[in-house]
C-alpha positions as a printed NumPy array, in Angstrom:
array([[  7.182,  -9.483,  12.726],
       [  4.855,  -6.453,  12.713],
       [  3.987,  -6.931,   9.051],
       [  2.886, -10.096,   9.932],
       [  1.072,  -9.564,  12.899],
       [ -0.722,  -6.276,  10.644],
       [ -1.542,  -8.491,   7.618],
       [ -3.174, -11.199,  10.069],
       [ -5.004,  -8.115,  11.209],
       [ -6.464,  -7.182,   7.601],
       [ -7.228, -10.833,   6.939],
       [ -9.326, -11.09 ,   9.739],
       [-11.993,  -8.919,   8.613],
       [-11.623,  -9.539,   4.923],
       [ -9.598, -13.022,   3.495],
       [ -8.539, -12.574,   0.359],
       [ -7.093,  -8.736,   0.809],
       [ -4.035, -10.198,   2.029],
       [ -3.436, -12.093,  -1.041],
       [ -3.9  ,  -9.384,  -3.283],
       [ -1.341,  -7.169,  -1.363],
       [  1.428,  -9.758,  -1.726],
       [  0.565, -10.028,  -5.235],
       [  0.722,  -6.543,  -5.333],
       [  4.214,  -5.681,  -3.942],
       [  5.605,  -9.169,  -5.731],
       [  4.308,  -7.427,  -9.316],
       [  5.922,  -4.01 ,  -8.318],
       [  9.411,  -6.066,  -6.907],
       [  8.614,  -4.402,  -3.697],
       [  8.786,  -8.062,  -2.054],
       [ 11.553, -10.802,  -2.743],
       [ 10.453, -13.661,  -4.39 ],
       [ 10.428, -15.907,  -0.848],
       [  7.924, -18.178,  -1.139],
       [  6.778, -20.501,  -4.74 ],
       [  3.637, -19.076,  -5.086],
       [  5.224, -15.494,  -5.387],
       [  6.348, -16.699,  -8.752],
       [  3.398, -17.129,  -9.983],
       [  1.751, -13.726,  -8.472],
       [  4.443, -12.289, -10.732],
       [  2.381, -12.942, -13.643],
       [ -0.274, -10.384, -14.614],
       [ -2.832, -12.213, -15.258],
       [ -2.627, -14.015, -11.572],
       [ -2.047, -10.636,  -9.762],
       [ -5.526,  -9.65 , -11.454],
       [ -7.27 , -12.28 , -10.253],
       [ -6.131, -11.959,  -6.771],
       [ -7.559,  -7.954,  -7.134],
       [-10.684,  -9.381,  -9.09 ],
       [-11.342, -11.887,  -5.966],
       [-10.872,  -9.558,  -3.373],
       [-12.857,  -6.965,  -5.071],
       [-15.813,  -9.977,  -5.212],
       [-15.376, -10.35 ,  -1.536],
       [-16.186,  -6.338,  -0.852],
       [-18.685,  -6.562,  -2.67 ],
       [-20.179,  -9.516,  -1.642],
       [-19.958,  -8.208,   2.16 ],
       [-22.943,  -5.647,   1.457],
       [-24.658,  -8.368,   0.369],
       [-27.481,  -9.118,   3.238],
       [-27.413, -12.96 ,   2.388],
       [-23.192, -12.609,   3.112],
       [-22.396, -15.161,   5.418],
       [-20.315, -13.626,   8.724],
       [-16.666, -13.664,   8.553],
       [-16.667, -16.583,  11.874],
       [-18.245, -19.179,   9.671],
       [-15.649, -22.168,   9.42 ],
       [-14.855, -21.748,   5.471],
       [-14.369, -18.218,   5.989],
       [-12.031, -18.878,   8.961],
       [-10.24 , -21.186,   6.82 ],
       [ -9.668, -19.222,   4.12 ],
       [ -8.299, -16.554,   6.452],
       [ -6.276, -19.103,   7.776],
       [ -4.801, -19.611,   4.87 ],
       [ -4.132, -16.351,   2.892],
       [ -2.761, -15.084,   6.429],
       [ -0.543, -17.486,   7.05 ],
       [  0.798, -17.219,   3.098],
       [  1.34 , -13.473,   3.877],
       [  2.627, -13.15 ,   6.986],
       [  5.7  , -15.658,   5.856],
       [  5.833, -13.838,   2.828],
       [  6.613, -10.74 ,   4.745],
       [  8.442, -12.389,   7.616],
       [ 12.622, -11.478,   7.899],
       [ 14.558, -14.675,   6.146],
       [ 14.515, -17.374,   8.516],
       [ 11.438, -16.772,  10.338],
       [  8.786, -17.068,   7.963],
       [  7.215, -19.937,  10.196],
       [  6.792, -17.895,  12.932],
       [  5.581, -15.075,  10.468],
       [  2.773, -17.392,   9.302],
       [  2.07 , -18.044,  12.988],
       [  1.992, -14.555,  14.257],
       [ -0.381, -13.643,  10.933],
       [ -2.835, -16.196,  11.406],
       [ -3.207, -16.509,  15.126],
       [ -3.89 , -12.662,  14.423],
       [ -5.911, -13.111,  11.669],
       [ -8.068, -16.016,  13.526],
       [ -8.662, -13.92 ,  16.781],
       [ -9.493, -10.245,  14.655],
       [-12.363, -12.191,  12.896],
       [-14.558, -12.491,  15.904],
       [-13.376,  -9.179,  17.449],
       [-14.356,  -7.453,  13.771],
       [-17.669,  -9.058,  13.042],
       [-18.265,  -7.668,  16.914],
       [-17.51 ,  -4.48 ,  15.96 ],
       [-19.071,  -4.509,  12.609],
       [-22.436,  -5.724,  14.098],
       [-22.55 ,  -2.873,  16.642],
       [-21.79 ,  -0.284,  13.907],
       [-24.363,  -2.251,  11.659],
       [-26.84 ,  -1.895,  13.708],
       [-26.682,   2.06 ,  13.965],
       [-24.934,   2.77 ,  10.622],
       [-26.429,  -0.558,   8.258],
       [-24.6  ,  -2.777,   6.223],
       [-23.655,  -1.055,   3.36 ],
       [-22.119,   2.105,   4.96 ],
       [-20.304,  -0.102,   7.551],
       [-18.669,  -2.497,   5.029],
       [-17.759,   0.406,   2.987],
       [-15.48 ,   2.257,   5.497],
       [-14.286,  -1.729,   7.247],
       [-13.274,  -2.   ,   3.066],
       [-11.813,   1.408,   3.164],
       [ -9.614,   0.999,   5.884],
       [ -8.994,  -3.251,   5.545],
       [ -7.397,  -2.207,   1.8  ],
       [ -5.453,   0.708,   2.4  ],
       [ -3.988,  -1.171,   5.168],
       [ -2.919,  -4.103,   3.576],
       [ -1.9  ,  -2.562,   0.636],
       [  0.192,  -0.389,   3.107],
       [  1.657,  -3.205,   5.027],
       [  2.486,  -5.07 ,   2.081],
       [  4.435,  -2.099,   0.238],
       [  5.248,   0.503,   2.233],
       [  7.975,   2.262,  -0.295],
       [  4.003,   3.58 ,  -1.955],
       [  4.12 ,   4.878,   0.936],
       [  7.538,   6.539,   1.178],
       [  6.802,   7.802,  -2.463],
       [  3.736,  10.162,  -1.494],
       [  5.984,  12.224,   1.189]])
């Protein structure tokens, strides 16, 4: 259940990251094919897309007219890609509590991010801040999603 509760963590402070690491790790075979939308990640073209969205999201986060991560559409969509990933990354037979765990996790690390982020924002500025939140958000989920990349750098 860790890798659920740490994806809920990434998806808190950035929604679609989560997606993107599934994708990921269901591309490289890195994650069974549990769920029916893993199927589809399989496919180039809609592993792409998840990496083109998320890539839209970083960059729209520098953006000064961004909208905070606690707005309700942006809690829903973390809502969402959480839950998908946490049961995607859930042990066999507990992918409900996976999806749980991930988005209880990713619902409650929204608020305590933008908290964060608005305190460093206000010494550090946007820009700088989202860059090193995007630094660490990807690495992590990309981590968390496949960690034989990991495994393969030692």
């Amino acid at each position: 259940m860790i890798r659920s509760f740490l994806i809920g963590l990434v998806a808190g402070q950035r929604g679609i990251i989560p997606l993107a690491s599934i994708a990921l790790a269901t591309r490289r075979r890195a994650l069974p094919v549990a769920l029916p939308l893993q199927r589809l990640l399989r496919n180039p073209f809609a592993a792409a897309g998840t990496a083109a969205l998320a890539a839209a999201e970083m960059a729209g986060d520098k953006m000064k007219s961004a909208p905070d991560r606690i707005v309700p559409a942006r809690l829903a969509v973390r809502a969402i890609t959480s839950a998908y990933a946490g049961a995607a990354l859930a042990p066999r037979g507990q992918r409900m509590l996976g999806a749980a765990v991930a988005m209880g996790t990713a619902l409650t690390s929204s608020y305590v991010g933008w908290r964060l982020r608005c305190a460093a924002m206000r010494r550090y500025g946007q820009t700088a801040t989202g860059f090193v939140e995007d630094a660490i958000v990807l690495s992590t989920g990309i981590a968390v999603a496949n960690p034989g990349l990991l495994a393969r750098g030692s």
